[in-house]
Amino acid sequence: MEHSEEDHRLDSLRKKIIGLGETSHRKSYYPQLQEQLGQLSLAMHALQESEEKYRTLIENVNIGILRSEPWEGGHFIQTNPALCRMLGFDDEKELMEIPVEQVYLHPEERSELLRELKQSGKIKDRKVMFKRRDGSPVLCSITFSAQYDSNGNVIYLDGVAEDITEKEKKEAALRESEEKYRTLVENVNIGIVRSEPWKGGHIIQANPTAYKMLGFNDEKELLDRPVEEIYRYPEERSELLRELKQTGKIKDRKIIFKRRDGINIMASVSFSANYDSSGNLSYLDGVIEDITEKEKMYEALRQINSKLNLLSSITRHDIINQVMIMEGYLYLVMERIDNPEVLRMLERMKASVRSIDRHIMFTKDYEDVGIHAPQWVNLREVVISAMVPVDKALINMHMDVKDYLIFTDPMIKKVFYNLANNVIKHSKASNLTITTVEEKDKLLVVFQDDGIGIKDKSKLFKKGNSTSGYGLFLSKEILSITGIGIRETGLPGEGARFELIFSPGQYKASSDKTAQ
């Protein structure tokens, strides 16, 4: 039976302890020696297990581990499979056949590392460019330590090498992305802030536009103050916090801020709440736009429009009075004339006077278009309200309008009335049905009648169309203010079908409170 090297080693040790022969003197110590041999055997077995554990660990770990000679031209003494793969070698033997300098893309870096190791004995997390067997570069993070003999001479170097090529690319991309967004935040012309979400909280971060807007020289000056101090009315901050805790978001809210010098500025703010992993509110992100000058311009325009409307109203009233006087005189003249030719000319004059009157009345409706800011209104409520003055004795009304909020000019009520009134005047219909239909990503409000329909649609929505007067033209103008479309899709003989088209962002379910 063959004995292993370990068996021979144990046997030799046994002989040294108990001797080659057994004298009576040695026999007295035999039980103790046997016990010591048993303990020694267990220790040797444990050592073997430990060596196997560390050997498999080194072989299976995904980081390169090496031992090399500590001089110029030195070779690898030992490497693990991960290092071989990293450098493009099939096995350890191939790698150990070449000088260590050959795996460096820049061999002079190896010389520099050796000098530094002799001085300090250790190098940690140094970035070095290695060269794979095929010549391609691989960026590694290396850590080396020098091992010494009993005389203090460096006998070999132990080290680990990690391939960080992909990691470095990702970090570079991340740095580039962070730099891009940092410069965007710093250079954008709108204030961007992050703040603590409680009463007495401070601003955590602010871009240059934000602190300059509020009259501060730098970010630190603004961060030193509680957020409430920049509100003209601090209670508005408390109201915003309550709303943010409920809805998580605030959009386009007008707030009066107070600059450092005490001057008021009007701002439009949007905030969103950010939560931690436990669902607790951790901070608020927001954008602030200074709309002080814009609001002044809007107010000036409103005043100008108000004055123009007043002038228009006075002028229209005077013209209508003169038209009535002219029409009255025409009647008086026609009563005194018997000449048929003259009467025909007077009839034409009277028709022209009535046309002038219709034009003047149109200006009364048109002067209000676009005066008031668009707003969110309840669709069903507006439709019902618009149908109140419609003569129900002339048409059967059927409504199936779902509960939506629509963003529109307040004059949309007149649009609904014009469409219904148009049916009564021109369609010869008995029934008018008003419904809402969701088609793909659009909302349609449909006015469908059972009348004669429309044969020639080329002049629909044109100013002065003899069929619809100014009603459809005015309706389209009102709708165009907020980008709402209108079209007629009915078939001649089967009734007219007018569809108002609301795109995404122009309508919401009425339960969505954020829309208001």
XYZ file of C-alpha atoms in Angstrom:
516
model
C 0.000 0.000 0.000
C 1.406 3.349 -0.990
C 1.667 6.086 1.581
C 1.052 9.742 0.912
C 3.556 12.464 1.584
C 1.463 13.511 4.574
C 1.622 9.941 6.008
C 5.425 9.922 5.722
C 5.597 13.319 7.453
C 3.449 12.111 10.370
C 5.422 8.849 10.633
C 8.728 10.734 10.793
C 7.364 13.009 13.468
C 6.076 10.014 15.433
C 9.489 8.360 15.373
C 11.160 11.505 16.649
C 8.767 11.658 19.564
C 8.666 8.031 20.762
C 12.029 6.751 19.387
C 12.733 3.769 17.176
C 12.456 1.185 19.958
C 10.227 0.873 22.938
C 11.981 0.734 26.229
C 10.157 0.323 29.491
C 11.013 3.954 30.268
C 9.381 5.170 27.058
C 6.349 2.946 27.563
C 5.371 4.943 30.616
C 4.895 8.026 28.376
C 3.224 6.210 25.549
C -0.424 7.107 26.355
C 0.409 10.848 26.545
C 2.352 10.658 23.308
C -0.514 8.902 21.589
C -2.867 11.664 22.698
C -0.448 14.343 21.401
C -0.199 12.501 18.088
C -3.976 12.456 17.810
C -4.134 16.220 18.449
C -1.371 16.776 15.922
C -3.253 14.742 13.336
C -6.397 16.810 13.907
C -4.372 20.035 13.565
C -2.836 18.850 10.310
C -6.295 17.953 8.979
C -7.648 21.370 9.949
C -4.680 22.989 8.209
C -5.412 21.025 5.047
C -9.068 22.143 5.152
C -8.025 25.766 5.670
C -5.576 25.597 2.774
C -8.267 24.086 0.527
C -10.764 26.758 1.549
C -8.426 29.628 0.736
C -7.202 27.938 -2.456
C -10.779 27.591 -3.803
C -11.544 31.146 -2.672
C -8.567 32.535 -4.588
C -9.394 30.463 -7.646
C -13.093 31.371 -7.718
C -13.036 35.032 -6.722
C -13.756 37.470 -9.553
C -10.807 39.754 -8.733
C -7.268 39.114 -9.965
C -4.811 37.940 -7.267
C -1.099 37.702 -7.933
C 2.346 37.234 -6.448
C 5.334 38.516 -8.447
C 9.086 39.008 -8.304
C 10.007 42.505 -7.018
C 12.592 43.560 -9.607
C 12.836 44.797 -13.178
C 12.271 41.912 -15.578
C 10.685 39.837 -12.804
C 7.952 37.268 -13.508
C 4.687 36.272 -11.903
C 5.188 33.645 -9.200
C 1.498 32.840 -8.774
C -1.798 34.091 -10.238
C -5.452 33.119 -10.016
C -7.796 32.325 -12.966
C -9.527 35.729 -12.716
C -6.242 37.526 -13.493
C -5.568 35.201 -16.440
C -9.015 35.906 -17.906
C -8.660 39.637 -17.280
C -5.391 39.717 -19.246
C -6.590 37.363 -21.994
C -4.469 34.293 -21.123
C -5.751 30.739 -21.209
C -3.989 29.570 -18.055
C -1.540 30.551 -15.322
C 1.449 28.882 -17.011
C 1.209 31.125 -20.116
C 1.079 34.253 -17.976
C 4.049 33.217 -15.824
C 6.262 32.774 -18.889
C 6.366 36.516 -19.680
C 7.978 39.374 -17.691
C 5.503 41.342 -15.592
C 6.322 44.564 -17.536
C 4.655 43.100 -20.633
C 1.145 43.279 -19.097
C 1.551 47.052 -18.537
C 0.365 49.303 -21.365
C 3.031 51.766 -20.187
C 5.926 49.655 -18.740
C 7.458 52.687 -17.024
C 4.499 52.605 -14.612
C 5.799 49.248 -13.315
C 9.177 50.835 -12.544
C 7.494 53.688 -10.695
C 5.406 51.222 -8.664
C 8.514 49.253 -7.663
C 10.283 52.418 -6.442
C 7.247 53.435 -4.418
C 6.821 49.961 -2.919
C 10.451 49.897 -1.766
C 9.858 53.221 0.006
C 6.409 52.706 1.535
C 5.824 48.959 1.326
C 2.215 49.399 0.145
C 0.162 50.859 -2.708
C -3.644 51.074 -2.440
C -6.355 51.616 -5.127
C -3.978 52.886 -7.811
C -5.404 53.098 -11.342
C -3.126 51.401 -13.876
C -3.671 50.638 -17.549
C -2.836 46.995 -18.273
C -2.493 45.432 -21.732
C -4.345 42.266 -22.639
C -2.667 39.489 -24.593
C -4.331 40.816 -27.818
C -3.002 44.329 -27.144
C -6.308 45.911 -26.063
C -6.124 48.136 -22.955
C -7.886 47.300 -19.692
C -8.129 49.794 -16.836
C -7.502 48.232 -13.418
C -7.494 49.322 -9.803
C -4.518 47.681 -8.049
C -3.390 47.265 -4.460
C 0.124 45.901 -3.698
C 2.074 45.080 -0.551
C 5.769 44.129 -0.259
C 6.793 40.931 1.573
C 10.204 40.821 3.314
C 12.688 38.137 4.420
C 14.331 37.952 7.848
C 16.999 40.419 6.694
C 14.465 43.039 5.626
C 14.865 42.461 1.899
C 11.785 42.517 -0.387
C 11.350 38.929 -1.622
C 8.071 39.197 -3.514
C 5.001 41.382 -4.074
C 1.419 40.369 -3.315
C -1.412 42.201 -4.991
C -5.009 42.328 -6.218
C -6.206 43.812 -9.504
C -9.814 44.699 -10.374
C -10.988 45.400 -13.922
C -12.759 48.783 -13.642
C -13.004 49.547 -17.368
C -16.817 49.377 -17.524
C -17.201 50.899 -14.081
C -15.048 53.856 -15.146
C -17.105 54.317 -18.319
C -20.333 54.358 -16.305
C -18.876 56.793 -13.775
C -17.643 59.029 -16.591
C -21.103 58.943 -18.189
C -22.645 59.712 -14.794
C -20.271 62.633 -14.254
C -21.083 63.946 -17.716
C -24.801 63.606 -17.045
C -24.490 65.290 -13.641
C -22.469 68.107 -15.196
C -25.040 68.552 -17.949
C -27.936 68.792 -15.501
C -25.921 70.924 -13.087
C -25.160 73.486 -15.801
C -28.771 73.299 -16.982
C -30.070 74.009 -13.473
C -27.544 76.800 -12.953
C -28.128 78.496 -16.312
C -31.877 78.109 -16.783
C -33.855 81.340 -16.469
C -36.349 79.885 -13.962
C -35.730 79.503 -10.237
C -35.269 75.921 -9.034
C -35.357 75.120 -5.312
C -35.379 72.184 -2.915
C -36.696 72.848 0.585
C -37.554 71.173 3.875
C -41.262 70.252 4.068
C -42.159 71.617 7.474
C -42.936 74.912 9.121
C -39.718 76.753 9.886
C -37.846 74.625 7.360
C -35.045 76.002 5.190
C -34.235 75.890 1.516
C -31.794 73.018 0.939
C -30.661 74.004 -2.537
C -31.312 76.882 -4.940
C -29.992 77.774 -8.383
C -28.592 81.245 -9.212
C -31.841 82.401 -10.823
C -33.767 81.619 -7.624
C -31.518 83.489 -5.193
C -30.984 86.436 -7.557
C -34.748 86.660 -8.105
C -35.144 87.023 -4.330
C -32.374 89.640 -4.069
C -29.586 87.508 -2.552
C -25.939 87.578 -3.617
C -25.330 83.831 -3.306
C -27.031 80.574 -2.398
C -25.690 80.464 1.181
C -27.379 83.750 2.123
C -30.743 82.318 1.039
C -30.186 78.943 2.727
C -29.536 80.636 6.085
C -33.156 81.855 6.331
C -36.415 79.988 7.065
C -38.504 79.598 3.915
C -41.421 81.568 5.422
C -39.305 84.740 5.382
C -39.421 84.967 1.583
C -43.272 84.876 1.549
C -45.068 88.207 1.736
C -47.870 86.345 3.511
C -46.273 83.441 5.486
C -49.665 81.778 5.986
C -49.623 80.959 2.248
C -46.606 78.718 2.905
C -48.584 76.820 5.569
C -51.487 76.409 3.146
C -49.140 75.085 0.445
C -47.670 72.530 2.880
C -51.149 71.266 3.831
C -52.129 70.920 0.180
C -48.874 69.191 -0.760
C -49.356 66.616 2.001
C -52.799 65.850 0.588
C -52.155 65.887 -3.179
C -48.355 65.665 -3.542
C -48.279 68.355 -6.217
C -49.083 72.030 -6.838
C -48.984 73.521 -10.333
C -48.867 77.125 -11.570
C -49.918 78.715 -8.269
C -49.514 82.501 -8.036
C -47.646 83.563 -4.891
C -46.363 86.975 -3.778
C -42.774 86.663 -2.553
C -40.761 89.252 -0.641
C -37.309 90.142 -1.914
C -34.441 90.715 0.502
C -34.953 94.491 0.100
C -38.677 94.145 0.925
C -39.977 94.645 -2.626
C -42.857 92.359 -3.659
C -42.577 90.072 -6.668
C -45.364 88.012 -8.198
C -44.294 84.448 -8.981
C -45.837 81.362 -10.502
C -44.781 78.280 -8.511
C -45.036 74.533 -9.047
C -44.069 72.104 -6.285
C -43.862 68.325 -5.979
C -43.421 66.297 -2.793
C -40.668 63.671 -2.472
C -40.923 60.769 -0.044
C -38.444 58.437 1.677
C -38.621 54.627 1.642
C -41.022 54.695 4.620
C -43.468 56.974 2.821
C -42.597 60.059 4.859
C -42.338 63.466 3.199
C -38.592 64.183 2.992
C -38.290 67.328 0.855
C -40.056 69.526 -1.719
C -38.818 70.304 -5.215
C -40.123 73.356 -6.991
C -39.754 75.846 -9.819
C -40.382 79.566 -9.446
C -41.012 81.954 -12.336
C -40.999 85.710 -11.781
C -44.174 86.909 -13.523
C -44.221 90.407 -12.040
C -43.708 92.184 -15.374
C -45.940 89.719 -17.176
C -48.759 90.397 -14.698
C -48.284 94.132 -15.131
C -48.560 93.698 -18.896
C -51.682 91.539 -18.525
C -53.241 94.109 -16.249
C -52.391 96.896 -18.698
C -53.925 94.885 -21.545
C -57.030 94.207 -19.479
C -57.425 97.914 -18.814
C -56.872 98.761 -22.479
C -59.406 96.142 -23.561
C -61.853 97.414 -20.977
C -61.501 100.963 -22.326
C -61.766 99.792 -25.913
C -64.868 97.793 -25.087
C -66.389 100.793 -23.383
C -65.629 102.940 -26.456
C -66.973 100.217 -28.727
C -70.125 99.903 -26.647
C -70.775 103.669 -26.732
C -70.036 103.855 -30.457
C -72.217 100.836 -31.219
C -75.074 102.300 -29.207
C -74.855 105.562 -31.169
C -74.723 103.721 -34.511
C -77.711 101.538 -33.602
C -79.676 104.671 -32.701
C -78.840 106.211 -36.069
C -79.768 102.963 -37.879
C -83.132 102.919 -36.110
C -83.747 106.535 -37.151
C -82.752 105.730 -40.734
C -85.032 102.674 -40.799
C -87.891 104.758 -39.424
C -87.503 107.405 -42.101
C -87.402 104.701 -44.758
C -90.769 103.401 -43.570
C -92.204 106.922 -43.656
C -90.861 107.547 -47.153
C -92.154 104.172 -48.421
C -95.644 105.017 -47.193
C -95.620 108.136 -49.354
C -94.234 106.597 -52.566
C -96.318 104.821 -55.179
C -93.642 104.403 -57.842
C -92.780 100.665 -57.965
C -89.223 101.296 -59.153
C -88.542 103.706 -56.290
C -90.133 101.281 -53.809
C -87.806 98.508 -54.986
C -84.796 100.734 -54.399
C -86.105 101.686 -50.970
C -86.559 97.958 -50.119
C -82.927 97.390 -50.999
C -81.949 100.318 -48.817
C -83.960 98.835 -45.950
C -82.228 95.437 -46.414
C -78.854 97.194 -46.261
C -79.850 98.980 -43.061
C -80.843 95.651 -41.474
C -77.497 94.157 -42.575
C -75.720 97.053 -40.908
C -77.713 96.326 -37.752
C -76.671 92.641 -37.809
C -72.997 93.634 -38.277
C -73.197 95.986 -35.331
C -74.810 93.336 -33.128
C -72.039 90.902 -34.077
C -69.422 93.313 -32.745
C -71.223 93.192 -29.393
C -70.644 89.440 -29.154
C -67.134 89.505 -30.617
C -65.739 92.194 -28.299
C -65.881 89.791 -25.329
C -63.865 87.041 -27.048
C -60.522 86.476 -25.275
C -61.127 89.138 -22.637
C -61.202 86.687 -19.740
C -58.461 84.155 -19.035
C -59.223 80.528 -19.924
C -60.270 78.413 -16.968
C -61.371 74.914 -15.946
C -65.173 74.619 -16.015
C -67.581 71.737 -15.535
C -68.730 70.649 -18.994
C -72.131 69.292 -18.015
C -73.000 72.359 -15.950
C -72.023 74.725 -18.798
C -74.053 72.773 -21.387
C -77.147 72.732 -19.156
C -76.776 76.461 -18.474
C -76.321 77.234 -22.208
C -79.519 75.375 -23.125
C -81.708 77.362 -20.696
C -82.619 80.141 -23.209
C -83.214 77.650 -26.069
C -86.930 77.383 -26.964
C -87.748 73.764 -25.983
C -91.118 74.063 -27.754
C -89.290 74.130 -31.108
C -86.917 71.184 -30.532
C -86.755 68.026 -28.410
C -83.536 68.118 -26.413
C -81.686 64.928 -25.366
C -78.511 65.199 -23.265
C -76.063 62.496 -22.211
C -73.046 64.575 -21.162
C -70.558 62.915 -18.811
C -68.942 64.749 -15.904
C -65.754 66.337 -17.294
C -63.735 69.454 -16.597
C -62.695 71.378 -19.718
C -60.096 74.133 -20.077
C -61.626 76.872 -22.203
C -62.606 80.483 -22.676
C -65.646 81.291 -20.477
C -67.547 82.234 -23.651
C -67.859 78.552 -24.615
C -71.353 78.796 -23.183
C -72.215 80.964 -26.207
C -70.763 78.295 -28.526
C -73.130 75.671 -27.140
C -76.070 78.055 -27.445
C -75.146 78.996 -31.051
C -74.983 75.336 -32.092
C -78.389 74.579 -30.582
C -79.961 77.756 -31.957
C -78.517 76.978 -35.394
C -80.406 73.657 -35.387
C -83.685 75.404 -34.640
C -83.174 78.052 -37.326
C -81.835 76.021 -40.243
C -82.022 72.224 -39.842
C -85.807 71.586 -39.785
C -85.016 68.979 -37.124
C -87.313 67.595 -34.443
C -84.595 66.297 -32.123
C -81.206 67.479 -30.945
C -78.930 65.058 -29.038
C -75.879 66.294 -27.127
C -73.401 63.592 -26.046
C -69.768 63.101 -24.994
C -67.586 60.466 -26.633
C -63.967 59.523 -25.841
C -62.210 58.691 -29.108
C -58.622 57.409 -28.685
C -56.964 60.196 -26.679
C -59.554 62.896 -27.447
C -62.900 63.960 -26.000
C -65.699 64.777 -28.452
C -68.737 66.860 -27.498
C -71.295 65.995 -30.179
C -74.352 68.000 -31.309
C -76.416 65.665 -33.552
C -79.812 66.568 -35.060
C -82.243 64.626 -37.270
C -82.848 67.411 -39.778
C -82.027 67.871 -43.452
C -78.270 67.990 -42.960
C -75.790 70.272 -44.712
C -75.064 69.825 -48.439
C -72.465 72.534 -49.029
C -69.954 72.581 -46.180
C -67.372 74.763 -47.913
C -68.659 77.972 -46.329
C -69.183 76.624 -42.812
C -67.425 78.673 -40.132
C -66.813 81.498 -42.662
C -67.607 85.047 -41.607
C -70.817 86.262 -43.192
C -72.066 82.848 -44.383
C -75.652 83.481 -45.414
C -76.826 80.205 -43.877
C -75.354 80.461 -40.405
C -74.712 84.177 -40.133
C -71.865 84.942 -37.747
C -72.771 82.253 -35.190
C -70.493 79.447 -36.427
C -67.663 81.850 -37.260
C -67.835 83.324 -33.761
C -68.019 79.834 -32.243
C -64.857 78.736 -34.023
C -63.048 81.899 -32.917
C -63.999 81.300 -29.277
C -62.847 77.671 -29.427
C -59.547 78.549 -31.141
C -58.441 80.603 -28.119
C -57.629 77.379 -26.232
C -57.004 75.202 -29.297
C -60.333 73.357 -29.261
C -61.303 72.054 -32.694
C -64.722 71.928 -34.342
C -65.915 69.983 -37.394
C -69.159 68.940 -39.089
C -69.363 65.229 -39.996
C -73.086 64.711 -40.708
C -74.509 63.323 -43.966
C -76.966 65.302 -46.128
C -80.496 64.079 -45.485
C -79.481 62.433 -42.182
C -78.959 65.505 -40.069
C -76.051 67.751 -39.085
C -73.372 66.525 -36.654
C -71.063 69.079 -35.080
C -68.137 67.720 -33.041
C -66.089 69.804 -30.607
C -62.637 68.197 -30.216
C -60.771 68.425 -26.894
C -57.166 67.167 -26.959
C -55.174 65.782 -23.974
C -54.605 68.518 -21.414
C -57.844 70.283 -22.403
C -60.124 67.952 -20.456
C -60.078 65.835 -17.292
C -62.479 63.787 -15.238
C -64.154 66.158 -12.784
C -62.916 64.010 -9.882
C -59.325 65.067 -10.708
C -58.940 68.007 -8.318
C -55.464 68.818 -9.585
C -57.045 70.118 -12.749
C -58.571 73.077 -10.985
